[in-house]
Each structure stands twice: as C-alpha cells, then as structure tokens.
Amino acid sequence: MTLVSEPASFLQVRRAQPRAARGSVSSSAVKSRVYVAMLAFACVYAAIGGRLVLLAQMEEAPSKAWISAQDSVAASRPDLIDRNGEILATDIKTTSLYAEPRRILDVDEALEGLIRVLPDLDQNTVRRRLESGAGFVWLKREMTPHQAEQVHNLGLPGIGFLSENQRFYPGGPTAGHIVGSVNVDNQGLAGIEKYIDDAWLAELQSLGFASDRTIEPVRLSVDLRVQHVVRDELVKAMDRYRAIAAAGIVLDAKTGEVVAMSSLPDYDPNDRSQALEKDRLNRATGGVFEMGSVFKAFTVAMALDSGAVSINDSFDATRPIRAAGRTITDFHGKNRILSVPEIFIYSSNIGTAKMMLATGISRQQEFFKRLHLTERLKTELPENAAPLLPPKWNELAAMTISFGHGISVTPMQTAVAAAAVVNGGKLYPPTFLPRSQEEVQTVAKQVISPDVSRMMRYLFRLNVLSGSGRRADVPGYTVGGKTGTAEKIENGRYINNKRRNSFLSAFPMDDPRYVVLVVLDEPKSEREGIGATAGLNAAPTVGAIIRRSAPMLGVMPRFGKGDEPIEISY
C-alpha cells in the first residue's frame, strides 16, 4: 500500500506545479491589458476634453467684428418727447441675422435655406459673404419676428441672431423734419436725432455709457397737437390750391421756441429711403426763397426805427420808379399819394421803395443784419441754409430788397425777424428745445424800439381788418399779418404765372404770443374766375391754423362790445 501511494502523491505534486505557474502568468497579462485600456480611455477623454476647452475658448474669444457689431446694436438712444411728454421717437427691440462663415459646414445648404425664407436677399451677395471665411458678416438687419423664427427653424450652423435697438417714430411723418432720422446702426442722420449725436450722445456711446441702459428723454419745445394742426392744414391747402409744396411755422414770440414746423412734401422717418428724395427737403430751415411783400414789414419797421420816417408821413405812388434801366410798379396801384399805413395795407412797391430811399442803403444793410436776415440762422437742426444776398447791394438792389425781391432767406429767418418786430422789439434766436425764463432773458436782444413795435402791431392788425389779410381773421384773437406774393425765377427771369405765396402773422396783436407763417409754392386758383394771390390762399390757411391751435395753446378769445374783436391803436 505504501509503494502504491507514494507515486500518486508525487504525480499530484508534479501536476500541481504547472497550474500554479500558468495562473501566475495569466494574472500579469490581465493587469497589462487593464493598464492599456485605461491609458486608451485616458487618451480619448483627454482628446475630448481638449476639444471642449478649445471650443470653450472659441466661444469666449469672439472676433473683433462680432464684438463691434454687438456693441453698435446694443447702443441706446434717448426718447424724444414733445413739450407735453408725448413720444416723438423711441427705441424698440428687433432682430438681425448674421453669419460666422468659418463655422458654416455647407454653404449651398445654408444659402438655399436662407433664400427660401428671405427671398429679398441678393443670392450672389449672400454667397460671397458665406464663402468669405470671415469671422462675422451681416446678412439681414431688422427682421420681423416671423422671419427670425423661420430662419431659426432651419437649424443652420454658423447662422445666428443679434437683438438690436431700432428707432421707431409713432407719429410717422407728422414731425419728420424736426425729429429727423437715423441709419440702420441707430446713428443720427438729420434733425434733432443728429443734433443730440453731435452734442453729446456719440461721445457717451463711445465711452460705453449708452449700451442697454435707459437714457433721460430729450424734451422738445414742439407741441405735437399744434404740429398735427399745421401739417393737416398745409395738406388741405396743397390739395385745395394744387400747390407743389408748402411750409408752416408756429413760433413763440416771447421765447423763440418753435412750437410747430412742417414742410411738405415731407417723409416718414420710419422709411429712411424717403428722406433721400430731393423734393422732401426741409423748406422751413433748409431752403431759401424770395419772400416777397412780407419783407415790407421789415422795411417799414426799419424806416420808423431810423426816425427818418414817421407813421404820419406820405409818399407819392402816382408813377413807377425807374432805376438802372428797371421799372418798379405796383401790382394794384392806387396811382396817388399814400400814407405809411396805406403803403402797408395796399402793399405798394413804389411807396416801400421810397421809404427805403428816405432811410438809406447803409441803414438797410445794418437793420437787416440786426434781424439776422443776412447771415445763416443757427438752430439745433443741422439743416440751416445761408441766405442769398445780391452780389452788389446798390440802389436798385436796395429798392427791390425793400419789397422782398433780390434777397432769399429761409422761412424760419422770416418768422424770427417778424417776432422781434411785433413782440416789443426783442430778437430771440429760435430753438427746438424748451427755454427757461432765465435763458430767455439771457438770449434776448433789443433790435427795435418798443414804440416802433407797437406801431407795427397796429399796421399788422389794420391789414387784416382792411387790407389783403382779411381772410386770415379769426374772431376773438385779433390776428394781424402781411401777405407776400413773389414771382418765381426761371432761367434768370421772373415768371408771372408761377408764384410763391406767403402770409406772415401774429396773434393776439395787442400782446402777441405766437407768430404763424405759411408759404405755398405755386398755388392755383381755388375756382375759375378768381385769382391766386396770397390773400386768397395763404391767409385763410393761417386763419385755419390759428382757429384750431389757439385753444390748445391756452390763448383765450376776447371780445369787445357786441362781440366785435378788440382793436388796438398806436
């Protein structure tokens, strides 16, 4: 038994040894494979992590073009409001489409989708931008919400949106020439919009203080209600008298504040393309014209203020005046000696020219300069035209200037000078911003004597009661004014069938609060058999403006006995 058991134990021992050896080798191999797998996974995760870091860095460091675009669209503008707080211009949020061409995977796919949603895009231009390899390009500014949603649903890589500020003008064209307009980057191009940019907003934006923050509104001196009345009456007048253009101004005679100003044809600042049309220029401050007989008011005031002429004087208007080969006549001559009031209400060219000669050319030049009629009149609006003066201010030029020919000024200059003539003799530079009483006293300049101003108020009122301005009268408001009918010049010659008519007025004439000026370009007869002079079209237009706007301005009507309008005397 012993002999048999020994070999068995020996065999068991020998068989056991190879198993132990094989088990030891298998454990090492497993560990090696585990280490290799771990290393492989580590490399994969490192690669993924590195890619994520790279992508994160790309997101955190956008291109300079993208940053610039984001800054420009984020810049805010202040609301523009009228004197009563009504909004004239404000910012609204809109969406714009951009592309990052470097991230676009398939240009053809992107182009096809964009053109399908936005058919107004130019296909060649879009393709060129998408293939440019640039970091940032604009594709479409100021999209509608529906368009933005459609593009978003395309899911195109490299195509994105930016929310930007878009200027909105609730009143449309009502005060278009006053508020002006902005470009697609919300930068002022005209009107008050450009003024505030040049004055302070552009600098504020460059310093980063106008991005996504509320800026205090800019209050204007304009009354939106009166502005609507002026524009509405001008539209009606252009239609009734078939005029090609018109302008109207309401000016505060005691402060120089512009309460309303309209020029037709105008434009809607919400549609920038309209502002580029040449017929839509601002005629009230940006156009110069011969104003015709309204200038007789300035000549009479000059003559009276000089002391060379008194209101009781008379001048011979029986015959035309010959000067330098030219003949000066009256439109409806009385062919007799006329007093100063008669010269004014009958609008005598002969009498006015003789009053100027009695005063002198040098005095005329000095007086017109005093009224700012011979130099550019500055306002907050950038559209301010310089007057056109005669190349030689000789005797003939002086005589024609005395009744409004040979010198071209803006309607705003005419209104400002008229305010000084009737308000007691103080000239106030015009402004589209509210003026405090302290500022009013600071800017006021006495240009004629209060006594002469009082006499001019009498003449203005007399012309409405008994002269060419009768159709401008509004019961209870003692309106005064002067008509002007100026022939237009074509090819260097005056054309008698093309006129620019105007009516310069103020109310109430016993203590003028407001000056109203209306200019109609080439008005026609309202009906067959009547004329087309200023007394028949510009004067009633002014009357309609005063009738509607005076209650809004707080001017109460006043009546004397028997409800007759109160008259004034000199």
XYZ file of C-alpha atoms in Angstrom:
570
model
C 0.000 0.000 0.000
C 2.829 2.288 0.763
C 4.516 1.729 -2.527
C 1.349 2.451 -4.423
C 0.520 5.693 -2.563
C 3.882 7.337 -2.989
C 3.797 7.682 -6.790
C 0.274 9.087 -6.547
C 1.410 11.866 -4.243
C 4.369 12.538 -6.430
C 2.139 12.844 -9.519
C -0.230 15.153 -7.715
C 2.649 17.388 -6.764
C 4.001 17.472 -10.345
C 0.569 18.236 -11.784
C 0.017 20.986 -9.290
C 3.155 22.867 -10.169
C 2.282 23.692 -13.831
C -1.171 25.043 -12.749
C 0.430 27.389 -10.281
C 2.875 28.568 -12.912
C 0.129 29.086 -15.524
C -2.044 31.033 -13.018
C 0.781 33.418 -12.253
C 1.319 34.296 -15.988
C -2.422 34.922 -16.634
C -2.703 37.494 -13.809
C 0.135 39.594 -15.256
C -1.383 39.626 -18.711
C -4.743 40.729 -17.369
C -3.166 43.579 -15.467
C -1.273 44.711 -18.556
C -4.389 44.712 -20.646
C -6.249 46.701 -17.984
C -3.492 49.316 -17.940
C -3.514 49.589 -21.717
C -7.292 50.015 -21.753
C -7.116 52.650 -19.030
C -4.448 54.522 -20.969
C -6.521 54.371 -24.138
C -9.603 55.699 -22.340
C -7.494 58.435 -20.724
C -6.200 59.490 -24.142
C -9.732 59.550 -25.567
C -11.046 61.584 -22.648
C -8.044 63.921 -22.882
C -8.742 64.462 -26.572
C -12.416 65.151 -25.873
C -11.543 67.461 -23.014
C -9.001 69.325 -25.122
C -11.580 69.786 -27.876
C -14.118 71.083 -25.370
C -11.574 73.510 -23.975
C -10.765 74.671 -27.496
C -14.434 75.179 -28.274
C -14.942 76.985 -24.997
C -12.037 79.284 -25.785
C -13.504 79.960 -29.208
C -16.823 80.959 -27.598
C -15.113 83.124 -25.016
C -12.983 84.942 -27.599
C -15.289 86.064 -30.412
C -13.956 88.032 -33.322
C -13.447 91.778 -33.104
C -16.074 92.246 -35.827
C -18.645 90.361 -33.730
C -17.815 92.445 -30.654
C -18.070 95.658 -32.666
C -21.415 94.650 -34.125
C -22.752 93.663 -30.706
C -21.697 96.997 -29.209
C -23.253 99.019 -32.018
C -26.619 97.297 -31.938
C -26.779 97.489 -28.153
C -26.321 101.274 -28.079
C -29.428 103.046 -26.833
C -30.868 106.411 -27.818
C -32.965 108.662 -25.611
C -36.659 109.048 -26.310
C -37.659 112.312 -27.968
C -40.789 113.793 -26.414
C -42.822 116.926 -27.102
C -43.387 119.706 -24.569
C -46.305 117.754 -23.073
C -44.465 114.428 -22.781
C -45.877 112.785 -25.923
C -43.366 110.404 -27.522
C -41.949 111.534 -30.860
C -39.208 108.897 -31.146
C -38.273 105.809 -29.142
C -36.232 102.582 -29.317
C -37.814 99.188 -29.904
C -36.134 95.782 -29.940
C -35.682 93.996 -33.251
C -33.697 91.003 -34.511
C -30.894 90.981 -37.068
C -29.323 87.998 -38.833
C -25.599 87.374 -39.024
C -23.259 84.574 -40.092
C -19.877 83.261 -38.992
C -18.603 81.860 -42.295
C -15.780 79.864 -40.657
C -18.356 77.693 -38.904
C -20.630 77.052 -41.854
C -20.442 73.416 -42.905
C -22.293 73.563 -46.212
C -22.546 76.933 -47.968
C -25.010 75.656 -50.591
C -27.343 74.274 -47.955
C -27.200 77.476 -45.923
C -27.740 79.639 -48.991
C -30.703 77.612 -50.212
C -32.432 77.769 -46.832
C -31.852 81.486 -46.343
C -33.082 82.454 -49.805
C -36.171 80.312 -49.349
C -37.102 82.152 -46.135
C -35.773 85.584 -47.184
C -36.316 85.893 -50.944
C -35.444 89.608 -50.891
C -31.776 88.790 -50.168
C -29.375 89.036 -53.083
C -28.179 85.492 -53.730
C -24.758 86.449 -55.111
C -24.043 88.802 -52.238
C -25.039 86.234 -49.616
C -22.940 83.515 -51.261
C -19.923 85.816 -51.389
C -20.295 86.607 -47.697
C -20.791 82.983 -46.650
C -17.708 81.895 -48.605
C -15.544 84.754 -47.320
C -14.144 82.832 -44.333
C -14.654 85.933 -42.197
C -15.389 85.773 -38.522
C -18.611 87.808 -38.775
C -20.851 89.166 -41.549
C -24.302 90.744 -41.533
C -26.956 89.018 -43.632
C -30.127 90.975 -42.844
C -30.886 93.789 -40.427
C -34.188 94.424 -38.685
C -36.063 91.197 -39.380
C -39.664 90.524 -38.474
C -40.304 88.010 -35.648
C -41.847 85.606 -38.174
C -38.769 85.731 -40.410
C -36.470 85.172 -37.432
C -38.490 82.128 -36.367
C -38.345 80.628 -39.867
C -34.568 81.058 -40.097
C -34.136 79.644 -36.609
C -36.106 76.539 -37.596
C -33.634 75.866 -40.421
C -31.048 74.918 -37.772
C -28.086 76.132 -39.809
C -24.667 76.022 -38.092
C -22.831 79.347 -38.183
C -26.041 81.368 -38.526
C -27.128 83.463 -35.537
C -29.202 86.395 -34.350
C -28.490 89.610 -32.500
C -31.128 91.665 -30.721
C -30.663 95.346 -31.542
C -32.337 98.696 -31.000
C -34.421 100.058 -33.859
C -35.716 103.629 -33.893
C -39.482 103.998 -34.093
C -41.451 107.188 -34.735
C -45.074 106.773 -33.576
C -46.260 109.889 -35.405
C -44.780 108.883 -38.734
C -44.295 111.979 -40.913
C -46.101 114.370 -38.535
C -42.857 115.850 -37.181
C -40.444 114.129 -39.555
C -38.333 117.165 -40.448
C -37.963 118.103 -36.780
C -37.015 114.754 -35.238
C -35.002 113.707 -38.294
C -33.924 110.102 -38.792
C -31.215 107.540 -38.006
C -29.354 104.956 -40.075
C -29.509 101.204 -39.668
C -26.917 101.419 -36.866
C -29.126 103.861 -34.918
C -26.869 106.837 -35.627
C -28.473 110.230 -36.240
C -28.617 111.414 -39.835
C -30.807 114.512 -39.694
C -32.897 116.732 -37.467
C -32.782 116.533 -33.682
C -31.507 112.946 -33.932
C -28.258 114.205 -35.469
C -28.127 117.183 -33.126
C -28.095 115.045 -29.974
C -25.472 112.755 -31.523
C -23.173 115.679 -32.265
C -23.903 117.405 -28.944
C -23.300 114.534 -26.510
C -24.746 111.123 -27.410
C -21.955 109.952 -29.738
C -19.362 110.646 -27.057
C -21.488 108.887 -24.449
C -21.753 105.841 -26.693
C -18.015 105.788 -27.408
C -17.377 105.624 -23.660
C -19.789 102.705 -23.305
C -22.389 104.541 -21.229
C -25.245 104.127 -23.707
C -25.397 100.338 -24.002
C -28.580 98.653 -22.836
C -29.434 101.358 -20.342
C -32.155 103.949 -20.068
C -31.185 107.498 -21.008
C -33.176 110.503 -19.849
C -35.663 111.580 -22.575
C -34.942 114.730 -24.576
C -37.872 117.150 -24.326
C -38.548 119.421 -27.302
C -40.389 122.729 -27.444
C -42.732 121.284 -30.095
C -46.401 120.761 -29.245
C -47.464 117.610 -31.084
C -51.096 118.733 -31.176
C -50.251 122.023 -32.884
C -47.764 120.232 -35.111
C -50.566 117.983 -36.336
C -52.809 121.002 -36.991
C -50.140 122.810 -39.035
C -49.359 119.764 -41.146
C -53.023 118.921 -41.636
C -53.903 122.442 -42.799
C -50.917 122.500 -45.163
C -52.016 119.174 -46.671
C -55.512 120.574 -47.177
C -54.140 123.803 -48.693
C -51.905 121.930 -51.129
C -54.885 119.902 -52.244
C -57.321 122.839 -52.408
C -54.955 125.184 -54.261
C -52.992 122.470 -56.113
C -49.662 123.730 -54.775
C -46.459 121.754 -55.342
C -45.043 122.395 -51.853
C -45.786 124.173 -48.584
C -44.215 125.177 -45.296
C -45.647 126.340 -41.984
C -44.171 127.606 -38.715
C -45.642 128.469 -35.311
C -43.112 130.359 -33.180
C -43.427 131.553 -29.595
C -42.922 135.317 -29.959
C -41.866 135.737 -26.309
C -39.263 132.953 -26.064
C -38.170 131.980 -29.572
C -39.342 128.388 -29.036
C -40.536 126.571 -32.138
C -43.975 125.199 -31.303
C -44.596 123.635 -34.720
C -42.818 123.422 -38.062
C -43.867 121.479 -41.133
C -42.566 121.263 -44.679
C -44.383 119.401 -47.447
C -43.732 117.072 -49.164
C -42.314 115.510 -46.021
C -41.192 111.971 -45.233
C -41.837 109.212 -42.749
C -38.627 108.722 -40.708
C -39.629 105.073 -40.275
C -38.858 104.719 -44.011
C -35.327 106.052 -44.469
C -35.439 105.806 -48.264
C -37.994 108.631 -48.449
C -35.571 111.094 -46.867
C -33.279 110.763 -49.896
C -35.869 112.096 -52.355
C -34.935 115.647 -53.371
C -38.484 117.052 -53.184
C -38.748 116.155 -49.493
C -36.161 118.644 -48.217
C -36.903 120.769 -45.173
C -38.015 124.038 -46.770
C -38.623 125.765 -43.433
C -34.957 125.921 -42.389
C -33.042 124.269 -45.234
C -34.437 126.207 -48.204
C -34.031 129.887 -49.114
C -36.627 131.835 -51.081
C -37.579 135.352 -52.072
C -40.361 136.028 -49.581
C -41.978 138.873 -51.480
C -44.095 141.552 -49.827
C -43.843 140.182 -46.288
C -40.451 141.935 -46.325
C -42.303 145.248 -46.440
C -42.954 144.764 -42.740
C -39.203 144.853 -42.117
C -38.708 147.873 -44.394
C -41.454 149.851 -42.659
C -40.073 148.903 -39.229
C -36.595 149.956 -40.374
C -37.829 153.317 -41.662
C -39.807 154.052 -38.492
C -36.982 152.912 -36.202
C -34.470 155.116 -38.026
C -36.505 158.241 -37.334
C -36.308 159.252 -40.998
C -39.960 158.294 -41.485
C -42.953 158.695 -39.187
C -46.208 156.809 -39.360
C -47.955 160.050 -40.353
C -45.778 160.578 -43.441
C -46.939 160.100 -47.030
C -45.159 159.141 -50.259
C -46.032 159.763 -53.885
C -47.008 156.492 -55.601
C -48.580 158.038 -58.705
C -45.845 156.958 -61.122
C -43.472 153.942 -61.408
C -39.840 154.297 -60.343
C -37.083 153.952 -62.950
C -33.687 152.784 -61.674
C -30.725 151.286 -63.564
C -32.869 150.523 -66.567
C -35.541 148.767 -64.469
C -39.097 149.860 -63.680
C -40.710 149.379 -60.260
C -44.513 149.340 -60.341
C -47.385 148.387 -58.030
C -49.416 145.206 -58.511
C -52.713 147.004 -57.867
C -51.601 150.623 -57.941
C -53.704 153.388 -56.410
C -51.872 155.972 -58.543
C -51.900 158.581 -55.806
C -50.070 159.767 -52.713
C -50.196 157.095 -49.998
C -49.736 157.352 -46.250
C -47.467 154.878 -44.467
C -50.441 152.733 -43.294
C -51.840 152.775 -46.857
C -48.477 151.736 -48.303
C -48.559 148.774 -45.921
C -52.149 147.597 -46.441
C -52.129 148.230 -50.208
C -48.680 146.629 -50.434
C -47.220 149.398 -52.581
C -43.814 148.593 -54.063
C -43.332 152.221 -55.063
C -44.138 153.574 -51.626
C -41.985 150.974 -49.875
C -39.010 151.672 -52.152
C -39.297 155.404 -51.431
C -39.382 154.726 -47.698
C -36.157 152.776 -48.096
C -34.559 155.612 -50.077
C -35.535 158.032 -47.325
C -33.756 155.779 -44.823
C -30.621 154.915 -46.802
C -28.861 151.812 -48.151
C -26.338 151.542 -45.312
C -29.127 151.697 -42.736
C -30.990 148.959 -44.610
C -27.944 146.682 -44.591
C -27.348 147.313 -40.883
C -31.001 146.774 -39.957
C -31.337 143.534 -41.895
C -28.150 142.265 -40.270
C -29.619 143.227 -36.898
C -32.610 140.983 -37.647
C -30.292 138.106 -38.725
C -31.642 138.221 -42.275
C -28.208 138.424 -43.935
C -26.442 135.504 -42.252
C -27.086 131.837 -41.560
C -29.560 131.408 -38.722
C -28.429 128.603 -36.426
C -30.839 126.193 -34.764
C -30.459 122.713 -33.296
C -31.323 121.306 -36.710
C -28.299 120.748 -38.969
C -30.442 121.762 -41.960
C -29.909 125.529 -41.888
C -29.389 127.280 -45.220
C -27.458 130.528 -45.660
C -29.323 133.451 -47.266
C -28.598 134.526 -50.824
C -27.642 138.186 -50.988
C -27.279 140.433 -54.041
C -23.742 140.480 -55.490
C -23.871 144.284 -55.348
C -26.027 145.954 -52.742
C -26.542 149.080 -54.814
C -29.545 151.377 -55.071
C -31.531 149.108 -57.391
C -30.822 146.057 -55.203
C -31.799 148.007 -52.087
C -35.122 149.064 -53.608
C -36.062 145.534 -54.719
C -34.945 144.090 -51.374
C -37.270 146.543 -49.630
C -40.261 144.637 -51.026
C -38.779 141.140 -50.848
C -37.003 140.586 -54.173
C -33.280 140.183 -54.733
C -32.702 138.520 -51.363
C -33.536 134.919 -50.429
C -33.897 133.758 -46.833
C -35.384 130.783 -45.016
C -38.974 130.900 -43.757
C -37.600 130.421 -40.238
C -35.498 133.589 -40.568
C -38.606 135.446 -41.673
C -40.638 134.215 -38.695
C -37.877 135.042 -36.181
C -37.455 138.574 -37.545
C -41.235 139.086 -37.504
C -41.407 138.045 -33.839
C -38.942 140.812 -32.997
C -40.991 143.331 -34.982
C -44.214 142.677 -33.039
C -43.150 141.471 -29.571
C -41.747 144.762 -28.307
C -38.568 144.727 -30.354
C -36.671 141.779 -28.839
C -34.969 139.223 -31.078
C -34.842 135.663 -29.736
C -32.721 133.064 -31.534
C -35.025 130.158 -32.454
C -34.801 126.894 -30.563
C -36.445 123.480 -30.721
C -35.736 122.922 -27.015
C -37.655 124.388 -24.045
C -36.257 127.649 -22.698
C -36.392 128.775 -19.085
C -37.195 132.397 -18.245
C -33.568 132.897 -17.216
C -32.409 131.666 -20.628
C -34.977 133.864 -22.362
C -33.585 136.948 -20.638
C -30.042 135.917 -21.463
C -30.526 135.431 -25.219
C -32.913 138.366 -25.814
C -31.532 141.250 -27.870
C -33.357 144.553 -28.345
C -33.338 145.321 -32.077
C -36.080 147.936 -32.449
C -37.759 150.284 -30.007
C -40.946 149.250 -28.183
C -42.735 152.264 -29.716
C -41.934 151.129 -33.260
C -43.047 147.596 -32.366
C -46.353 148.967 -31.119
C -46.876 150.848 -34.398
C -46.073 147.699 -36.384
C -48.677 145.770 -34.397
C -51.201 148.413 -35.395
C -50.250 148.061 -39.080
C -50.404 144.265 -38.946
C -53.870 144.364 -37.416
C -55.030 147.056 -39.837
C -54.015 144.879 -42.792
C -56.250 142.056 -41.547
C -59.150 144.383 -40.857
C -58.948 146.431 -44.042
C -56.240 145.052 -46.316
C -55.122 141.893 -48.086
C -55.164 139.748 -44.916
C -58.899 139.841 -44.245
C -59.322 136.101 -44.865
C -56.915 135.334 -42.005
C -59.088 136.961 -39.351
C -60.315 134.759 -36.507
C -62.942 136.400 -34.267
C -61.690 136.945 -30.744
C -57.987 136.528 -31.496
C -57.084 139.932 -33.043
C -54.973 138.383 -35.792
C -52.576 140.650 -37.680
C -50.407 139.919 -40.674
C -48.851 140.729 -44.023
C -49.290 138.958 -47.370
C -46.484 138.196 -49.780
C -46.754 137.106 -53.413
C -43.350 136.564 -55.044
C -42.868 135.585 -58.662
C -40.505 132.667 -59.136
C -37.323 132.860 -61.186
C -36.626 130.517 -64.100
C -33.603 130.871 -66.357
C -32.728 134.156 -64.684
C -36.111 135.784 -65.316
C -39.240 136.256 -63.220
C -42.220 134.153 -64.357
C -45.562 135.837 -63.721
C -47.613 132.624 -63.741
C -45.534 130.849 -61.081
C -45.596 132.339 -57.615
C -44.628 131.566 -54.070
C -47.289 132.950 -51.731
C -46.901 133.606 -48.029
C -48.735 135.087 -45.086
C -46.812 136.306 -42.056
C -48.989 136.804 -38.984
C -49.127 137.062 -35.213
C -51.827 136.844 -32.548
C -53.231 138.335 -30.396
C -51.944 141.638 -31.747
C -52.456 143.642 -28.546
C -49.868 141.374 -26.878
C -48.505 138.878 -29.438
C -47.898 135.387 -28.117
C -47.272 133.485 -31.345
C -46.061 134.144 -34.879
C -47.561 131.997 -37.654
C -46.057 131.820 -41.143
C -47.397 129.843 -44.105
C -45.711 129.549 -47.511
C -47.417 127.927 -50.522
C -45.386 127.085 -53.617
C -47.164 127.639 -56.963
C -50.754 127.655 -55.667
C -53.519 127.775 -58.285
C -56.897 129.475 -58.239
C -59.387 127.758 -55.992
C -62.003 128.090 -58.700
C -62.448 129.668 -62.082
C -62.706 133.450 -62.145
C -60.692 134.311 -59.016
C -57.007 134.978 -58.542
C -54.310 133.022 -56.755
C -52.729 135.716 -54.592
C -51.564 135.154 -51.017
C -54.647 136.841 -49.618
C -56.788 134.158 -51.259
C -54.847 131.049 -50.181
C -52.010 131.592 -47.677
C -54.064 133.962 -45.499
C -57.067 131.623 -44.992
C -54.649 128.764 -44.299
C -53.114 130.780 -41.469
C -56.603 131.610 -40.183
C -57.480 127.904 -40.064
C -54.270 127.091 -38.152
C -54.937 129.818 -35.568
C -58.592 128.845 -35.191
C -57.681 125.245 -34.368
C -54.448 125.700 -32.421
C -55.100 128.804 -30.281
C -57.274 126.921 -27.738
C -54.590 124.208 -27.489
C -52.003 126.884 -26.748
C -54.125 128.339 -23.960
C -54.898 131.604 -25.761
C -58.459 132.527 -24.818
C -60.603 134.523 -27.256
C -61.590 138.018 -26.148
C -64.407 140.154 -27.452
C -65.404 143.768 -27.050
C -68.899 145.167 -27.037
C -71.247 143.401 -29.396
C -68.751 140.532 -29.674
C -66.595 142.599 -32.033
C -62.857 141.802 -31.987
C -60.832 144.088 -29.764
C -58.857 146.563 -31.866
C -55.525 148.098 -30.984
C -54.102 151.528 -31.679
C -50.688 153.010 -31.997
